[in-house]
Coordinates of C-alpha atoms and ligand atoms in Angstrom, one line a residue:
M1 CA 8.2 24.1 -17.4
P2 CA 8.7 20.8 -15.6
L3 CA 12.3 20.1 -14.4
C4 CA 14.0 17.3 -16.2
C5 CA 16.3 14.7 -14.5
G6 CA 17.8 12.3 -17.1
L7 CA 14.7 11.5 -19.0
V8 CA 12.3 11.8 -16.0
K9 CA 10.3 15.0 -15.8
I10 CA 9.7 16.3 -12.2
V11 CA 6.6 18.2 -11.6
R12 CA 5.8 20.0 -8.3
T13 CA 2.3 21.5 -8.8
A14 CA -1.1 20.0 -9.5
D15 CA -1.8 22.3 -12.4
R16 CA 1.4 21.5 -14.2
A17 CA 0.9 17.8 -13.6
A18 CA -2.7 17.9 -14.9
Q19 CA -1.5 19.8 -18.0
L20 CA 1.4 17.5 -18.7
C21 CA -0.4 14.2 -18.1
G22 CA -3.5 15.5 -20.0
G23 CA -1.2 16.0 -23.0
L24 CA 0.5 12.6 -22.6
R25 CA -2.7 10.7 -22.9
A26 CA -2.7 11.1 -26.7
N27 CA 0.5 9.0 -26.9
G28 CA -1.0 5.9 -25.1
P29 CA -2.0 4.8 -21.6
V30 CA -1.0 6.8 -18.6
V31 CA -0.1 4.5 -15.7
L32 CA 0.2 5.8 -12.2
V33 CA 2.2 4.4 -9.3
P34 CA 1.3 6.3 -6.2
T35 CA 4.0 6.2 -3.4
L36 CA 5.1 7.8 -0.2
G37 CA 8.7 7.7 -1.5
A38 CA 11.6 6.0 0.2
L39 CA 11.4 3.6 -2.7
H40 CA 12.7 0.0 -2.5
A41 CA 12.6 -3.1 -4.7
G42 CA 8.9 -3.5 -4.1
H43 CA 8.2 -0.1 -5.6
V44 CA 10.6 -0.9 -8.5
A45 CA 8.5 -4.0 -9.2
L46 CA 5.4 -1.8 -9.3
M47 CA 7.1 0.7 -11.7
L48 CA 8.3 -2.1 -14.0
R49 CA 4.8 -3.5 -14.1
A50 CA 3.5 0.0 -14.9
R51 CA 6.1 0.4 -17.6
K52 CA 4.8 -2.8 -19.3
L53 CA 1.2 -1.7 -18.9
A54 CA 2.0 1.7 -20.5
R55 CA 3.7 -0.1 -23.4
K56 CA 6.3 1.7 -25.5
D57 CA 4.3 4.8 -26.3
G58 CA 2.4 5.3 -23.1
N59 CA 3.7 7.0 -20.0
V60 CA 4.5 6.0 -16.4
V61 CA 3.9 8.6 -13.7
V62 CA 5.1 8.0 -10.1
S63 CA 3.8 10.3 -7.3
I64 CA 6.1 10.8 -4.3
F65 CA 4.2 12.4 -1.5
V66 CA 4.3 11.7 2.2
N67 CA 0.6 12.2 2.8
P68 CA 0.0 13.7 6.3
T69 CA -3.7 12.9 6.4
Q70 CA -3.1 9.2 6.5
F71 CA -0.8 9.3 9.6
G72 CA -2.4 9.5 13.1
P73 CA -1.1 12.1 15.6
K74 CA 1.1 9.5 17.3
E75 CA 2.3 7.9 14.1
D76 CA 5.6 8.3 12.2
F77 CA 4.8 11.1 9.7
A78 CA 7.7 13.2 10.9
R79 CA 10.3 10.4 10.9
Y80 CA 9.0 8.8 7.7
P81 CA 12.1 8.5 5.4
R82 CA 12.4 11.2 2.7
T83 CA 15.0 10.1 0.1
F84 CA 14.1 12.0 -3.0
A85 CA 17.5 12.0 -4.7
R86 CA 17.7 8.2 -4.5
D87 CA 14.0 7.8 -5.4
R88 CA 14.5 9.9 -8.5
K89 CA 17.4 7.6 -9.6
L90 CA 15.4 4.5 -9.1
C91 CA 12.5 6.0 -11.1
A92 CA 14.9 6.9 -14.0
E93 CA 16.3 3.3 -14.0
A94 CA 12.8 1.8 -14.0
G95 CA 11.8 3.8 -17.1
V96 CA 9.4 6.3 -15.3
D97 CA 8.5 9.3 -17.4
V98 CA 7.1 11.7 -14.8
I99 CA 7.5 12.2 -11.1
F100 CA 4.8 14.2 -9.4
H101 CA 6.4 15.5 -6.1
P102 CA 4.2 18.1 -4.6
E103 CA 4.6 20.0 -1.3
V104 CA 1.9 19.4 1.4
E105 CA 0.4 22.9 0.8
E106 CA -0.1 22.0 -2.9
I107 CA -2.3 19.0 -2.0
Y108 CA -3.9 20.5 1.1
P109 CA -4.1 24.2 0.5
E110 CA -5.3 26.6 3.3
G111 CA -9.0 25.9 4.1
F112 CA -9.0 22.3 2.7
S113 CA -12.1 20.7 4.0
T114 CA -13.2 17.8 1.7
Y115 CA -12.4 14.2 2.5
V116 CA -13.4 10.8 1.1
D117 CA -14.7 8.2 3.5
E118 CA -15.1 4.6 2.4
E119 CA -17.4 3.2 5.2
R120 CA -17.2 -0.6 5.0
V121 CA -14.0 -2.2 3.7
S122 CA -12.1 0.4 5.8
L123 CA -13.6 -0.7 9.1
P124 CA -11.6 -3.8 10.2
L125 CA -7.9 -4.4 10.6
C126 CA -5.8 -1.2 10.0
G127 CA -9.0 0.8 10.0
K128 CA -9.6 -0.2 13.6
S129 CA -6.1 0.3 14.8
R130 CA -5.4 3.5 12.7
P131 CA -8.6 5.5 12.8
G132 CA -8.8 8.0 9.9
H133 CA -6.0 6.2 8.0
F134 CA -8.1 5.2 5.1
R135 CA -9.9 8.5 4.9
G136 CA -6.5 10.0 4.3
V137 CA -5.5 7.4 1.8
C138 CA -8.8 7.7 -0.2
T139 CA -8.7 11.4 -0.2
V140 CA -5.1 11.6 -1.5
V141 CA -5.6 8.8 -4.0
L142 CA -8.7 10.3 -5.4
K143 CA -6.9 13.7 -5.7
L144 CA -4.0 12.0 -7.5
F145 CA -6.5 10.3 -9.9
N146 CA -8.2 13.7 -10.6
I147 CA -4.9 15.5 -11.1
I148 CA -3.1 12.8 -13.2
G149 CA -6.1 11.2 -14.9
P150 CA -4.4 7.8 -15.2
D151 CA -5.9 5.0 -17.3
V152 CA -4.4 2.4 -14.9
A153 CA -3.0 2.7 -11.3
V154 CA -0.8 0.0 -9.7
F155 CA -0.7 -0.8 -6.0
G156 CA 1.1 -3.5 -3.9
E157 CA -0.8 -6.4 -2.3
K158 CA 1.2 -6.0 0.9
D159 CA -1.3 -3.3 1.7
F160 CA -4.1 -5.7 1.0
Q161 CA -6.8 -3.7 2.8
Q162 CA -5.7 -0.5 1.1
L163 CA -6.0 -2.2 -2.3
A164 CA -9.5 -3.4 -1.4
V165 CA -10.6 0.1 -0.1
I166 CA -9.3 1.8 -3.3
R167 CA -11.1 -0.8 -5.5
R168 CA -14.3 -0.1 -3.6
M169 CA -13.9 3.7 -3.8
V170 CA -13.2 3.5 -7.6
R171 CA -16.3 1.3 -8.1
D172 CA -18.6 3.3 -5.8
L173 CA -17.6 6.7 -7.2
N174 CA -17.3 5.6 -10.9
V175 CA -13.7 6.7 -11.1
P176 CA -12.5 5.9 -14.7
V177 CA -9.3 4.1 -13.8
K178 CA -8.3 0.4 -13.8
I179 CA -6.7 -0.8 -10.5
V180 CA -3.9 -3.4 -10.8
G181 CA -2.6 -5.2 -7.7
M182 CA 1.0 -6.6 -7.6
P183 CA 2.2 -9.5 -5.4
T184 CA 4.4 -8.5 -2.4
V185 CA 8.1 -8.5 -2.9
R186 CA 10.1 -10.1 -0.1
E187 CA 13.6 -10.4 1.3
G188 CA 15.3 -13.8 1.1
D189 CA 14.1 -14.7 4.6
G190 CA 10.4 -13.8 3.8
L191 CA 10.2 -10.3 5.3
A192 CA 7.9 -8.2 3.1
L193 CA 9.8 -5.1 1.8
S194 CA 8.7 -1.9 3.4
S195 CA 10.2 1.5 3.9
R196 CA 9.6 1.0 7.6
N197 CA 12.0 -2.0 7.7
A198 CA 14.8 0.6 7.9
F199 CA 13.7 1.5 11.4
L200 CA 14.2 -2.0 12.8
S201 CA 17.2 -2.7 15.1
A202 CA 19.4 -5.7 14.1
E203 CA 17.6 -7.8 16.7
E204 CA 14.2 -6.7 15.6
R205 CA 15.2 -7.3 11.9
A206 CA 16.3 -10.8 12.8
Q207 CA 12.9 -11.6 14.4
A208 CA 10.6 -9.8 11.8
P209 CA 10.4 -12.7 9.3
V210 CA 8.2 -14.4 12.0
L211 CA 5.2 -12.7 10.3
R212 CA 5.8 -14.6 7.1
H213 CA 6.6 -17.9 8.8
A214 CA 3.4 -17.7 10.9
L215 CA 1.2 -16.8 7.9
L216 CA 2.7 -19.6 5.8
M217 CA 2.0 -22.1 8.6
A218 CA -1.6 -21.0 8.7
R219 CA -2.0 -21.2 4.9
D220 CA -0.6 -24.7 4.9
T221 CA -2.1 -26.2 8.0
L222 CA -4.8 -28.9 8.0
Y223 CA -6.9 -26.8 10.4
K224 CA -9.7 -25.0 8.6
K225 CA -11.6 -22.8 11.0
P226 CA -10.8 -19.1 10.7
A227 CA -10.5 -18.9 14.5
E228 CA -8.0 -21.7 14.5
L229 CA -5.9 -20.0 11.9
T230 CA -5.9 -16.7 13.7
R231 CA -4.9 -18.5 17.0
M232 CA -2.1 -20.3 15.2
V233 CA -0.7 -17.1 13.8
K234 CA -0.9 -15.3 17.1
R235 CA 0.8 -18.1 18.9
E236 CA 3.7 -18.3 16.3
I237 CA 4.3 -14.6 16.3
G238 CA 4.2 -14.6 20.1
R239 CA 7.3 -16.8 20.0
A240 CA 9.3 -13.9 18.8
R241 CA 10.4 -12.0 22.0
L242 CA 10.3 -8.5 20.5
A243 CA 7.0 -8.9 18.6
R244 CA 3.9 -7.2 20.0
V245 CA 0.8 -8.2 18.0
D246 CA -1.5 -5.3 17.0
Y247 CA -4.0 -7.6 15.3
V248 CA -4.3 -10.9 13.6
E249 CA -7.6 -11.6 11.8
T250 CA -8.9 -14.1 9.3
L251 CA -11.5 -12.6 7.0
D252 CA -13.3 -13.1 3.7
A253 CA -10.7 -11.9 1.2
E254 CA -13.3 -10.3 -1.0
T255 CA -15.5 -8.5 1.5
L256 CA -13.0 -8.1 4.4
E257 CA -15.9 -9.2 6.7
G258 CA -16.2 -12.3 8.8
P259 CA -16.1 -15.5 6.7
T260 CA -19.5 -16.9 5.7
A261 CA -20.7 -20.1 3.9
R262 CA -20.2 -18.1 0.7
T263 CA -16.6 -17.3 1.3
R264 CA -14.3 -18.7 -1.4
E265 CA -11.1 -17.3 -0.2
L266 CA -9.7 -16.2 3.2
V267 CA -7.2 -13.5 3.9
I268 CA -5.2 -13.9 7.1
A269 CA -3.8 -10.4 7.9
C270 CA -1.6 -9.2 10.7
A271 CA 0.0 -6.1 12.1
V272 CA 2.9 -6.4 14.5
F273 CA 5.0 -3.9 16.4
F274 CA 8.7 -4.3 16.8
G275 CA 9.5 -1.4 19.1
R276 CA 7.8 1.6 17.6
T277 CA 7.9 0.1 14.1
R278 CA 4.6 -1.5 12.9
L279 CA 4.8 -4.1 10.2
I280 CA 1.9 -5.6 8.2
D281 CA 1.6 -8.7 6.1
N282 CA -1.1 -11.0 4.8
I283 CA -1.7 -14.3 3.0
R284 CA -4.6 -15.8 1.2
R285 CA -6.0 -19.3 1.4
K286 CA -8.7 -20.9 -0.7
V287 CA -11.5 -22.2 1.4
S288 CA -11.7 -25.5 -0.5
E289 CA -8.0 -26.1 -0.5
K290 CA -7.7 -28.5 2.5
Ligands
PAF1 O1 0.7 2.8 -0.1 C1 1.1 3.9 -0.1 O2 2.3 4.2 -0.3 C2 0.2 5.1 0.3 O3 -0.8 4.7 1.2 C3 -0.4 5.8 -1.0 C4 -1.3 4.8 -1.8 C5 0.7 6.3 -1.9 C6 -1.3 6.9 -0.6 O4 -0.6 7.9 0.1

């Protein structure tokens, strides 16, 4: 039997999750919010949106799983925050019905050897700087879709490329789930909420909003050429002493390839290190705007 916490059921195995969620589908839509845990107000916004989409009779499922296959060997898998007691409380307050919280061995049993590779949208940006990252994301997300069988899944737009890769995987593999993207939730000074913000020192935290400021400047400038926008963002971020740019790129927001004459919207995306902490952010800009 699933464990119950308040009204939230906690399920630790794939079989139980599949059985439970399969049964719930008769009540109304099952809406999934996949997470790595260490939940914050950004996740709460996703859960509240999921609650609305599930309506009164449907069910919201949150998965909490720090997925090892999406972290590179030199990345922060080991130090990624694990805060299950707090996460569980936030889920209960947001009206979540089920938490799926498996062990690594449950998702990747001995002898696991099948992975999902999206080979186009995954290539630039984080795909370049974090080889194998999207293979890990696609593999775990498809597994979650197969286990939970959601009607809808909700993802944040802060991970703009992740959202695009998942949409492409779902389209290409005919996965019967609707993908919903949610705008990024920010601190008052513009810093995008992220579980990794907790790793920033006071000085790094004070400088981190430079990502948002630089991106807003590029969205609102009269300059139009993608290369000019990229340069402007790099220059602005470079003014923050502790920032080390991993990438800044201006791409077609639909294809995530270089802009062409057919591009209707640009995405300006960046990844920036503050010490060992890597932050990402993005902004969109209509091509005809200025
Ligand atoms: O965005 C995340 O939190 C993760 O990449 C996801 C989608 C839960 C897959 O592990």
